[in-house]
């Protein structure tokens, strides 16, 4: 399968290693990966702030970039929800663009959703290994695209040597919410402090957090509260676990982006 990566702006700017892990995972599974270098933001900040016209302009550009993609994957449930839930609504009065928005929404998947539900990967061949202790923060936006905590935890249980420690209030918002954290700083701060207290109580050394906004918010609060924990995306864990397990890889091709984007090629 040829899969196009929508990396998202937060991943690109703050967590590029997550995007690289996504490419390596798909490469090992035998898929061709395409990275449209002209991609930018999905328009969520403008949309959340009530700037529908500005969000519509960004959405139109994104739809054009991924219009001919076979399948689109993103490591962010938040940005996936914008494409799936909001792009069609932005073009309700434009039949042509509405059709294109629906088409993109139907072929866009969050990473775990793609691996577990669409590709139905058999992980037993990989002997996934990731020693340590971990807990999991469930991002609000994953609920918006129909994902449950079990979708991620089912994959986590495939990791040998990993001790999973349940997080109290796992499904409670971390308080980020994009501009919510700016407009309602006191409330946001109280929410993330509560989240950090729950994380600390697990004693886990690793926090699985699959949305960049949540990760930035929680990691910042952990540092302020003196909580020593490593936050990783499930893509990074899976990338490392596939490598550690030594499973048999399948030969495949990663489509080269323009020469300025060679860092996105998979490296075995």
XYZ file of N, CA and C in Angstrom:
804
model
N 0.837 -1.193 0.000
C 0.000 0.000 0.000
C 0.877 1.251 0.000
N 0.461 2.272 -0.742
C 1.154 3.558 -0.726
C 0.448 4.459 0.291
N 1.169 4.870 1.307
C 0.595 5.638 2.412
C 1.251 7.012 2.472
N 0.428 8.051 2.505
C 0.935 9.424 2.595
C 0.934 9.866 4.051
N 2.037 10.444 4.487
C 2.188 10.882 5.870
C 1.819 12.348 6.022
N 0.800 12.616 6.836
C 0.501 13.981 7.277
C 1.118 14.106 8.661
N 2.257 14.754 8.742
C 3.063 14.707 9.958
C 2.555 15.652 11.041
N 1.850 16.700 10.684
C 1.318 17.776 11.543
C 2.425 18.753 11.928
N 2.031 19.986 12.187
C 3.031 21.024 12.458
C 3.714 20.829 13.814
N 2.976 20.385 14.833
C 3.606 20.176 16.136
C 4.641 19.058 16.078
N 4.310 17.988 15.373
C 5.281 16.898 15.222
C 6.505 17.378 14.466
N 6.282 18.108 13.395
C 7.380 18.601 12.567
C 8.306 19.515 13.361
N 7.737 20.404 14.163
C 8.527 21.414 14.863
C 9.112 20.921 16.185
N 8.365 20.086 16.916
C 8.791 19.696 18.257
C 9.193 18.223 18.381
N 8.570 17.364 17.590
C 8.814 15.923 17.739
C 9.077 15.256 16.390
N 10.045 15.733 15.613
C 10.288 15.140 14.286
C 10.632 13.662 14.349
N 11.200 13.225 15.477
C 11.550 11.814 15.617
C 10.304 10.922 15.579
N 9.153 11.471 15.950
C 7.903 10.700 15.872
C 7.556 10.417 14.412
N 7.664 11.439 13.575
C 7.407 11.247 12.150
C 8.358 10.245 11.534
N 9.614 10.304 11.929
C 10.605 9.363 11.411
C 10.277 7.934 11.844
N 9.800 7.786 13.077
C 9.410 6.458 13.556
C 8.227 5.911 12.763
N 7.264 6.776 12.448
C 6.112 6.341 11.649
C 6.577 5.776 10.311
N 7.499 6.481 9.668
C 8.004 6.028 8.368
C 8.713 4.687 8.501
N 9.553 4.543 9.518
C 10.280 3.277 9.693
C 9.320 2.114 9.956
N 8.296 2.353 10.757
C 7.316 1.300 11.049
C 6.634 0.832 9.769
N 6.120 1.780 9.005
C 5.404 1.430 7.778
C 6.330 0.786 6.758
N 7.561 1.273 6.723
C 8.561 0.689 5.824
C 8.780 -0.782 6.159
N 8.988 -1.069 7.436
C 9.232 -2.449 7.847
C 8.037 -3.356 7.548
N 6.854 -2.775 7.569
C 5.647 -3.562 7.306
C 5.378 -3.747 5.820
N 6.257 -3.175 4.991
C 6.160 -3.418 3.562
C 5.392 -2.396 2.766
N 5.186 -1.211 3.325
C 4.401 -0.192 2.637
C 5.292 0.919 2.076
N 4.837 1.521 1.019
C 5.514 2.661 0.410
C 5.002 3.925 1.089
N 5.914 4.795 1.486
C 5.539 5.997 2.226
C 5.859 7.239 1.421
N 4.873 8.106 1.326
C 5.009 9.364 0.598
C 4.876 10.513 1.584
N 5.747 11.515 1.447
C 5.682 12.687 2.330
C 5.550 13.949 1.485
N 4.338 14.473 1.315
C 4.160 15.720 0.564
C 4.832 16.877 1.307
N 5.921 17.372 0.760
C 6.745 18.350 1.469
C 6.071 19.702 1.638
N 5.039 19.995 0.846
C 4.386 21.304 0.921
C 3.331 21.380 2.017
N 3.119 20.298 2.755
C 2.083 20.304 3.789
C 2.432 21.257 4.916
N 1.395 21.822 5.520
C 1.584 22.720 6.664
C 0.597 22.325 7.756
N 0.008 23.312 8.408
C -0.970 23.087 9.467
C -2.302 22.641 8.870
N -3.085 21.901 9.650
C -4.412 21.473 9.190
C -5.452 22.573 9.341
N -5.096 23.643 10.066
C -6.019 24.756 10.265
C -6.729 24.746 11.602
N -6.358 23.819 12.479
C -7.061 23.696 13.754
C -7.013 24.953 14.628
N -5.864 25.638 14.766
C -5.856 26.846 15.599
C -6.862 27.898 15.131
N -6.930 28.120 13.832
C -7.901 29.081 13.304
C -9.323 28.597 13.546
N -9.552 27.319 13.319
C -10.886 26.749 13.511
C -11.330 26.866 14.966
N -10.442 26.532 15.898
C -10.774 26.598 17.321
C -11.025 28.020 17.795
N -10.437 28.979 17.099
C -10.579 30.384 17.490
C -11.738 31.080 16.786
N -12.473 30.334 15.969
C -13.641 30.906 15.315
C -13.381 31.548 13.975
N -12.184 31.375 13.429
C -11.847 31.968 12.131
C -12.116 30.944 11.020
N -13.393 30.769 10.721
C -13.800 29.731 9.774
C -13.251 29.969 8.374
N -13.249 31.215 7.913
C -12.760 31.497 6.560
C -11.281 31.160 6.432
N -10.507 31.535 7.447
C -9.078 31.243 7.424
C -8.833 29.729 7.506
N -9.606 29.047 8.342
C -9.475 27.591 8.444
C -9.855 26.926 7.126
N -10.862 27.468 6.471
C -11.316 26.918 5.190
C -10.227 27.029 4.125
N -9.500 28.141 4.135
C -8.425 28.336 3.159
C -7.311 27.312 3.365
N -6.961 27.069 4.628
C -5.928 26.075 4.926
C -6.418 24.675 4.559
N -7.674 24.393 4.882
C -8.246 23.079 4.577
C -8.262 22.820 3.072
N -8.598 23.843 2.311
C -8.646 23.687 0.852
C -7.273 23.318 0.306
N -6.246 23.940 0.845
C -4.881 23.640 0.407
C -4.494 22.214 0.795
N -4.829 21.823 2.013
C -4.510 20.468 2.472
C -5.226 19.417 1.631
N -6.476 19.674 1.320
C -7.244 18.729 0.507
C -6.591 18.557 -0.856
N -6.120 19.658 -1.428
C -5.438 19.582 -2.718
C -4.159 18.775 -2.656
N -3.416 18.916 -1.567
C -2.143 18.205 -1.423
C -2.331 16.695 -1.292
N -3.408 16.279 -0.627
C -3.614 14.857 -0.356
C -4.748 14.252 -1.176
N -5.239 14.993 -2.147
C -6.397 14.547 -2.922
C -6.171 13.203 -3.603
N -4.963 12.982 -4.101
C -4.696 11.767 -4.863
C -4.008 10.682 -4.027
N -3.912 10.894 -2.728
C -3.305 9.884 -1.858
C -4.206 8.659 -1.766
N -3.589 7.499 -1.686
C -4.361 6.263 -1.510
C -4.892 6.168 -0.084
N -4.002 6.408 0.869
C -4.330 6.389 2.293
C -3.469 7.441 2.973
N -4.028 8.131 3.964
C -3.285 9.153 4.702
C -3.193 8.720 6.164
N -2.007 8.830 6.744
C -1.820 8.506 8.152
C -1.235 9.712 8.863
N -1.635 9.909 10.109
C -1.091 10.988 10.920
C -0.852 10.474 12.336
N 0.215 10.926 13.001
C 0.471 10.491 14.371
C -0.314 11.281 15.409
N -1.281 12.093 14.960
C -2.040 12.953 15.870
C -3.541 12.719 15.740
N -4.166 12.259 16.819
C -5.613 12.125 16.823
C -6.298 13.464 16.720
N -5.667 14.496 17.264
C -6.229 15.845 17.226
C -6.382 16.351 15.797
N -5.315 16.283 15.033
C -5.359 16.762 13.650
C -6.180 15.830 12.768
N -6.161 14.550 13.084
C -6.998 13.598 12.357
C -8.471 13.955 12.533
N -8.845 14.353 13.739
C -10.243 14.701 13.999
C -10.665 15.941 13.229
N -9.742 16.879 13.019
C -10.068 18.074 12.238
C -10.410 17.686 10.807
N -9.583 16.841 10.210
C -9.829 16.412 8.833
C -11.113 15.592 8.737
N -11.291 14.677 9.658
C -12.427 13.759 9.579
C -13.745 14.415 9.979
N -13.721 15.199 11.046
C -14.966 15.720 11.595
C -15.327 17.116 11.099
N -14.325 17.940 10.789
C -14.612 19.350 10.511
C -14.425 19.779 9.059
N -13.510 19.142 8.343
C -13.328 19.540 6.944
C -14.631 19.457 6.147
N -15.396 18.369 6.230
C -16.647 18.325 5.468
C -17.611 19.452 5.838
N -17.660 19.823 7.123
C -18.563 20.897 7.551
C -18.124 22.258 7.010
N -16.831 22.447 6.867
C -16.338 23.731 6.364
C -16.792 24.001 4.933
N -17.099 22.942 4.205
C -17.457 23.103 2.788
C -18.891 22.646 2.497
N -19.760 22.778 3.475
C -21.149 22.345 3.294
C -21.858 23.101 2.174
N -21.427 24.333 1.913
C -22.076 25.147 0.875
C -21.342 25.100 -0.463
N -20.367 24.226 -0.566
C -19.594 24.074 -1.803
C -19.583 22.586 -2.162
N -20.510 22.142 -3.013
C -20.647 20.710 -3.297
C -19.366 20.038 -3.786
N -18.607 20.721 -4.629
C -17.386 20.120 -5.166
C -16.356 19.910 -4.058
N -16.085 20.975 -3.290
C -15.100 20.864 -2.217
C -15.602 19.960 -1.096
N -16.897 19.960 -0.863
C -17.449 19.075 0.168
C -17.179 17.620 -0.193
N -17.367 17.280 -1.454
C -17.092 15.915 -1.895
C -15.636 15.543 -1.714
N -14.739 16.485 -2.019
C -13.311 16.227 -1.854
C -12.944 16.111 -0.368
N -13.587 16.932 0.467
C -13.324 16.882 1.905
C -13.768 15.549 2.491
N -14.926 15.070 2.070
C -15.423 13.776 2.541
C -14.495 12.652 2.083
N -14.019 12.742 0.849
C -13.110 11.719 0.324
C -11.821 11.659 1.136
N -11.282 12.832 1.493
C -10.065 12.859 2.307
C -10.350 12.336 3.708
N -11.472 12.728 4.277
C -11.838 12.268 5.616
C -11.929 10.750 5.669
N -12.481 10.160 4.623
C -12.695 8.710 4.599
C -11.399 7.907 4.494
N -10.331 8.526 4.030
C -9.073 7.774 3.853
C -7.968 8.254 4.791
N -8.326 9.050 5.799
C -7.351 9.556 6.763
C -7.481 8.799 8.079
N -6.342 8.336 8.605
C -6.349 7.517 9.813
C -5.265 7.971 10.789
N -5.566 7.879 12.068
C -4.549 8.021 13.107
C -3.690 6.764 13.067
N -2.434 6.851 13.466
C -1.480 5.755 13.287
C -1.955 4.430 13.872
N -2.318 4.416 15.156
C -2.731 3.163 15.787
C -3.987 2.618 15.122
N -4.889 3.495 14.784
C -6.109 3.105 14.080
C -5.777 2.417 12.757
N -4.822 2.973 12.031
C -4.406 2.379 10.758
C -3.808 0.992 10.970
N -2.900 0.892 11.937
C -2.198 -0.369 12.163
C -3.121 -1.468 12.674
N -3.970 -1.111 13.627
C -4.779 -2.120 14.305
C -6.090 -2.439 13.594
N -6.722 -1.418 13.023
C -8.060 -1.617 12.460
C -8.068 -1.752 10.944
N -7.210 -0.999 10.277
C -7.206 -1.044 8.811
C -6.249 -2.119 8.299
N -5.005 -2.078 8.758
C -4.017 -3.043 8.282
C -4.083 -4.367 9.033
N -4.598 -4.319 10.272
C -4.722 -5.527 11.103
C -3.398 -6.296 11.158
N -2.367 -5.594 11.590
C -1.020 -6.163 11.617
C -0.927 -7.316 12.623
N -0.286 -8.380 12.215
C 0.014 -9.499 13.108
C 1.369 -9.225 13.753
N 1.344 -8.816 15.013
C 2.583 -8.405 15.679
C 3.392 -9.580 16.197
N 2.843 -10.771 16.192
C 3.555 -11.914 16.767
C 4.875 -12.188 16.048
N 4.952 -11.897 14.769
C 6.174 -12.157 14.000
C 7.316 -11.226 14.401
N 6.974 -10.128 15.079
C 8.005 -9.142 15.398
C 8.634 -9.338 16.775
N 7.996 -10.126 17.636
C 8.536 -10.345 18.986
C 8.895 -9.002 19.627
N 7.929 -8.111 19.676
C 8.152 -6.743 20.147
C 8.720 -6.722 21.563
N 9.796 -5.985 21.746
C 10.454 -5.915 23.051
C 10.682 -4.460 23.451
N 10.160 -4.093 24.638
C 10.351 -2.727 25.148
C 10.392 -2.805 26.676
N 11.562 -3.109 27.246
C 11.666 -3.268 28.698
C 11.370 -1.962 29.434
N 10.732 -2.090 30.593
C 10.493 -0.911 31.411
C 9.083 -0.870 31.962
N 8.719 0.289 32.509
C 7.379 0.515 33.048
C 6.766 1.710 32.335
N 5.474 1.624 32.052
C 4.829 2.703 31.306
C 3.385 2.887 31.744
N 2.911 4.116 31.606
C 1.503 4.428 31.792
C 1.030 5.188 30.561
N -0.271 5.453 30.462
C -0.826 5.967 29.212
C -1.831 7.081 29.460
N -1.621 8.221 28.787
C -2.595 9.319 28.794
C -3.446 9.228 27.539
N -4.750 9.161 27.724
C -5.699 9.053 26.612
C -6.144 10.454 26.204
N -5.767 10.866 25.017
C -6.090 12.205 24.524
C -7.571 12.328 24.189
N -8.157 13.465 24.524
C -9.583 13.712 24.260
C -9.934 13.514 22.793
N -9.059 13.957 21.904
C -9.380 13.934 20.479
C -9.444 12.522 19.908
N -8.838 11.556 20.576
C -8.969 10.177 20.107
C -10.414 9.699 20.253
N -11.073 10.192 21.275
C -12.486 9.863 21.437
C -13.294 10.421 20.274
N -12.905 11.594 19.791
C -13.626 12.244 18.705
C -13.563 11.495 17.390
N -12.543 10.662 17.212
C -12.448 9.886 15.968
C -12.835 8.424 16.189
N -13.462 8.166 17.331
C -13.986 6.826 17.580
C -12.991 5.837 18.133
N -11.861 6.320 18.656
C -10.877 5.424 19.253
C -11.080 5.351 20.758
N -10.841 4.192 21.319
C -10.938 4.002 22.761
C -9.543 3.754 23.325
N -9.369 3.874 24.647
C -8.063 3.554 25.233
C -7.595 2.149 24.868
N -8.534 1.227 24.726
C -8.190 -0.159 24.432
C -7.495 -0.307 23.081
N -7.781 0.602 22.146
C -7.121 0.532 20.842
C -5.605 0.647 21.000
N -5.173 1.548 21.873
C -3.740 1.722 22.125
C -3.221 0.648 23.075
N -3.974 0.373 24.132
C -3.506 -0.594 25.131
C -3.407 -1.999 24.556
N -4.248 -2.312 23.578
C -4.136 -3.608 22.917
C -2.794 -3.774 22.235
N -2.286 -2.676 21.665
C -0.960 -2.702 21.051
C 0.128 -2.732 22.113
N -0.060 -1.969 23.183
C 0.925 -1.935 24.263
C 1.137 -3.330 24.856
N 0.076 -4.104 24.955
C 0.195 -5.455 25.518
C 1.006 -6.398 24.636
N 1.253 -6.001 23.406
C 2.085 -6.816 22.510
C 3.573 -6.686 22.838
N 3.940 -5.659 23.633
C 5.347 -5.425 23.940
C 5.813 -6.363 25.051
N 6.782 -7.199 24.734
C 7.354 -8.073 25.749
C 8.187 -7.220 26.707
N 8.248 -7.648 27.941
C 9.097 -7.011 28.958
C 8.590 -5.643 29.402
N 7.439 -5.198 28.938
C 6.911 -3.899 29.345
C 5.844 -4.092 30.413
N 6.024 -3.428 31.539
C 5.020 -3.461 32.601
C 4.132 -2.227 32.468
N 2.863 -2.453 32.171
C 1.928 -1.332 32.050
C 1.299 -1.040 33.411
N 1.296 0.234 33.793
C 0.706 0.657 35.057
C -0.475 1.589 34.773
N -1.685 1.167 35.135
C -2.877 1.970 34.833
C -2.802 3.359 35.448
N -3.324 4.326 34.718
C -3.327 5.722 35.148
C -4.712 6.095 35.646
N -4.798 6.551 36.887
C -6.066 7.048 37.404
C -6.497 8.274 36.587
N -7.767 8.377 36.306
C -8.319 9.480 35.507
C -7.663 9.534 34.121
N -7.399 8.363 33.565
C -6.716 8.275 32.276
C -7.419 9.082 31.195
N -8.761 9.076 31.211
C -9.529 9.729 30.158
C -9.824 11.198 30.451
N -9.311 11.706 31.552
C -9.523 13.115 31.887
C -8.581 14.000 31.077
N -9.103 15.110 30.565
C -8.314 16.059 29.768
C -7.112 16.562 30.556
N -6.004 16.784 29.855
C -4.798 17.300 30.509
C -4.854 18.810 30.699
N -5.862 19.465 30.090
C -6.005 20.903 30.262
C -5.439 21.741 29.144
N -4.889 21.084 28.110
C -4.298 21.874 27.021
C -5.392 22.487 26.149
N -6.009 21.691 25.316
C -7.136 22.181 24.519
C -6.807 23.342 23.613
N -5.561 23.410 23.122
C -5.202 24.502 22.214
C -5.308 25.856 22.888
N -6.174 26.713 22.362
C -6.317 28.065 22.913
C -6.989 28.068 24.276
N -7.578 26.955 24.692
C -8.173 26.863 26.030
C -7.131 27.164 27.098
N -5.915 26.641 26.894
C -4.845 26.840 27.867
C -4.442 28.305 27.978
N -4.684 29.072 26.912
C -4.357 30.499 26.919
C -5.492 31.307 27.531
N -6.707 30.997 27.124
C -7.869 31.772 27.576
C -8.249 31.470 29.022
N -8.020 30.245 29.440
C -8.411 29.826 30.790
C -7.216 29.204 31.497
N -6.181 30.009 31.663
C -4.920 29.518 32.200
C -5.023 28.889 33.572
N -5.809 29.476 34.467
C -5.926 28.940 35.826
C -6.575 27.559 35.823
N -7.638 27.426 35.043
C -8.321 26.131 34.962
C -7.407 25.097 34.307
N -6.776 25.497 33.215
C -5.861 24.602 32.511
C -4.734 24.135 33.428
N -4.178 25.074 34.195
C -3.094 24.735 35.112
C -3.521 23.742 36.173
N -4.725 23.922 36.704
C -5.234 22.998 37.721
C -5.439 21.604 37.131
N -5.924 21.561 35.898
C -6.175 20.270 35.250
C -4.885 19.506 35.001
N -3.861 20.201 34.525
C -2.617 19.491 34.226
C -1.889 19.094 35.505
N -2.021 19.878 36.566
C -1.410 19.478 37.842
C -2.068 18.206 38.376
N -3.369 18.110 38.203
C -4.073 16.894 38.607
C -3.597 15.700 37.779
N -3.423 15.929 36.494
C -2.940 14.861 35.610
C -1.536 14.411 36.025
N -0.668 15.364 36.320
C 0.705 15.041 36.716
C 0.727 14.262 38.028
N -0.144 14.623 38.961
C -0.207 13.895 40.234
C -0.578 12.432 40.001
N -1.493 12.203 39.082
C -1.891 10.827 38.759
C -0.742 10.069 38.093
N -0.027 10.753 37.217
C 1.120 10.132 36.547
C 2.199 9.762 37.567
N 2.488 10.684 38.467
C 3.504 10.439 39.493
C 3.136 9.237 40.352
N 1.861 9.093 40.655
C 1.406 8.010 41.528
C 1.630 6.628 40.919
N 1.731 6.531 39.611
C 1.955 5.224 38.975
C 3.373 4.718 39.193
N 4.309 5.638 39.379
C 5.710 5.245 39.504
C 6.336 4.798 38.200
N 5.611 4.951 37.102
C 6.125 4.529 35.792
C 7.246 5.447 35.338
N 8.160 4.893 34.558
C 9.274 5.680 34.032
C 8.955 6.290 32.668
N 7.918 5.765 32.010
C 7.573 6.227 30.668
C 6.094 6.568 30.598
N 5.789 7.700 29.985
C 4.409 8.101 29.724
C 4.149 7.991 28.231
N 3.161 7.199 27.850
C 2.752 7.113 26.450
C 1.742 8.222 26.198
N 2.068 9.114 25.290
C 1.203 10.260 24.999
C 1.244 10.497 23.491
N 0.103 10.371 22.837
C 0.082 10.322 21.376
C -0.399 11.589 20.692
N -0.432 12.694 21.388
C -0.751 13.974 20.759
C 0.246 15.023 21.219
N 0.800 15.761 20.257
C 1.859 16.712 20.563
C 1.463 17.774 21.563
N 0.251 18.303 21.455
C -0.202 19.336 22.378
C -0.253 18.826 23.802
N -0.805 17.635 23.992
C -0.856 17.027 25.322
C 0.553 16.798 25.859
N 1.435 16.319 24.999
C 2.804 16.031 25.425
C 3.514 17.288 25.898
N 3.423 18.362 25.121
C 4.050 19.619 25.519
C 3.512 20.099 26.861
N 2.204 20.018 27.027
C 1.567 20.498 28.251
C 1.957 19.661 29.460
N 1.875 18.348 29.318
C 2.151 17.461 30.445
C 3.632 17.459 30.810
N 4.502 17.410 29.808
C 5.942 17.405 30.086
C 6.363 18.695 30.781
N 5.832 19.829 30.316
C 6.149 21.101 30.965
C 5.723 21.107 32.417
N 4.530 20.585 32.691
C 4.036 20.538 34.065
C 4.842 19.560 34.912
N 5.236 18.436 34.330
C 6.065 17.473 35.066
C 7.382 18.104 35.500
N 7.972 18.873 34.619
C 9.232 19.536 34.961
C 9.027 20.544 36.087
N 7.934 21.290 36.019
C 7.658 22.277 37.071
C 7.384 21.602 38.411
N 6.779 20.418 38.359
C 6.426 19.707 39.591
C 7.530 18.756 40.053
N 8.624 18.695 39.301
C 9.737 17.838 39.681
C 9.485 16.353 39.475
N 8.629 16.019 38.511
C 8.328 14.616 38.213
C 9.208 14.164 37.055
N 10.041 13.161 37.319
C 10.992 12.674 36.316
C 10.359 11.530 35.530
N 9.908 11.813 34.322
C 9.308 10.784 33.483
C 9.586 11.108 32.023
N 9.774 10.081 31.225
C 10.011 10.254 29.795
C 8.690 10.102 29.057
N 8.327 11.095 28.266
C 7.106 11.028 27.465
C 7.461 10.596 26.052
N 6.797 9.559 25.563
C 7.058 9.067 24.213
C 5.740 8.827 23.486
N 5.786 8.939 22.183
C 4.654 8.583 21.332
C 4.689 7.077 21.104
N 3.533 6.472 20.929
C 3.485 5.032 20.680
C 4.304 4.652 19.447
N 4.428 5.580 18.493
C 5.240 5.306 17.302
C 6.699 5.083 17.674
N 7.215 5.881 18.607
C 8.601 5.714 19.036
C 8.794 4.384 19.758
N 7.821 4.025 20.591
C 7.903 2.751 21.301
C 7.863 1.582 20.325
N 6.939 1.657 19.373
C 6.790 0.565 18.417
C 8.011 0.449 17.517
N 8.544 1.571 17.102
C 9.759 1.592 16.287
C 10.895 0.887 17.026
N 11.093 1.265 18.291
C 12.154 0.649 19.091
C 11.865 -0.821 19.365
N 10.601 -1.149 19.639
C 10.236 -2.528 19.958
C 10.419 -3.450 18.761
N 10.126 -2.957 17.560
C 10.343 -3.756 16.350
C 11.827 -4.007 16.146
N 12.629 -2.993 16.402
C 14.078 -3.133 16.259
C 14.633 -4.073 17.334
N 14.175 -3.898 18.579
C 14.664 -4.730 19.680
C 14.269 -6.187 19.521
N 13.064 -6.414 18.967
C 12.568 -7.777 18.851
C 13.229 -8.573 17.752
N 13.766 -7.879 16.753
C 14.477 -8.569 15.687
C 13.604 -9.367 14.755
N 12.339 -8.935 14.581
C 11.449 -9.637 13.667
C 11.909 -9.520 12.228
N 11.378 -10.372 11.376
C 11.750 -10.390 9.965
C 11.081 -9.242 9.234
N 11.849 -8.325 8.675
C 11.298 -7.192 7.940
C 10.946 -7.596 6.520
N 10.047 -6.834 5.917
C 9.641 -7.050 4.535
C 10.252 -5.958 3.688
N 10.832 -6.319 2.541
C 11.391 -5.314 1.653
C 10.291 -4.400 1.144
N 10.576 -3.106 1.077
C 9.593 -2.147 0.582
C 10.314 -0.909 0.106
N 9.547 0.031 -0.396
C 10.111 1.266 -0.924
C 9.500 2.451 -0.216
N 10.336 3.388 0.172
C 9.848 4.654 0.694
C 10.020 5.682 -0.401
N 8.934 6.288 -0.813
C 9.010 7.266 -1.892
C 9.786 8.479 -1.421
N 10.814 8.831 -2.160
C 11.647 9.963 -1.771
C 10.892 11.262 -1.947
N 10.914 12.079 -0.904
C 10.362 13.422 -0.998
C 11.361 14.265 -1.773
N 11.035 15.517 -2.081
C 12.024 16.381 -2.713
C 13.326 16.378 -1.920
N 14.414 16.664 -2.566
C 15.737 16.433 -1.985
C 15.936 17.121 -0.654
N 15.231 18.223 -0.407
C 15.373 18.906 0.871
C 14.733 18.166 2.025
N 14.008 17.070 1.739
C 13.289 16.358 2.781
C 13.779 14.924 2.927
N 15.030 14.688 2.644
C 15.561 13.331 2.674
C 15.566 12.749 4.087
N 15.505 13.610 5.122
C 15.539 13.094 6.475
C 14.314 12.252 6.809
N 13.280 12.348 5.973
C 12.070 11.585 6.242
C 12.150 10.174 5.680
N 13.221 9.833 4.990
C 13.338 8.475 4.486
C 13.574 7.514 5.649
N 13.050 6.329 5.515
C 13.225 5.332 6.567
C 14.671 4.869 6.612
N 15.154 4.674 7.821
C 16.513 4.173 8.018
C 16.417 2.907 8.860
N 16.819 1.830 8.266
C 16.740 0.563 8.994
C 17.827 0.531 10.065
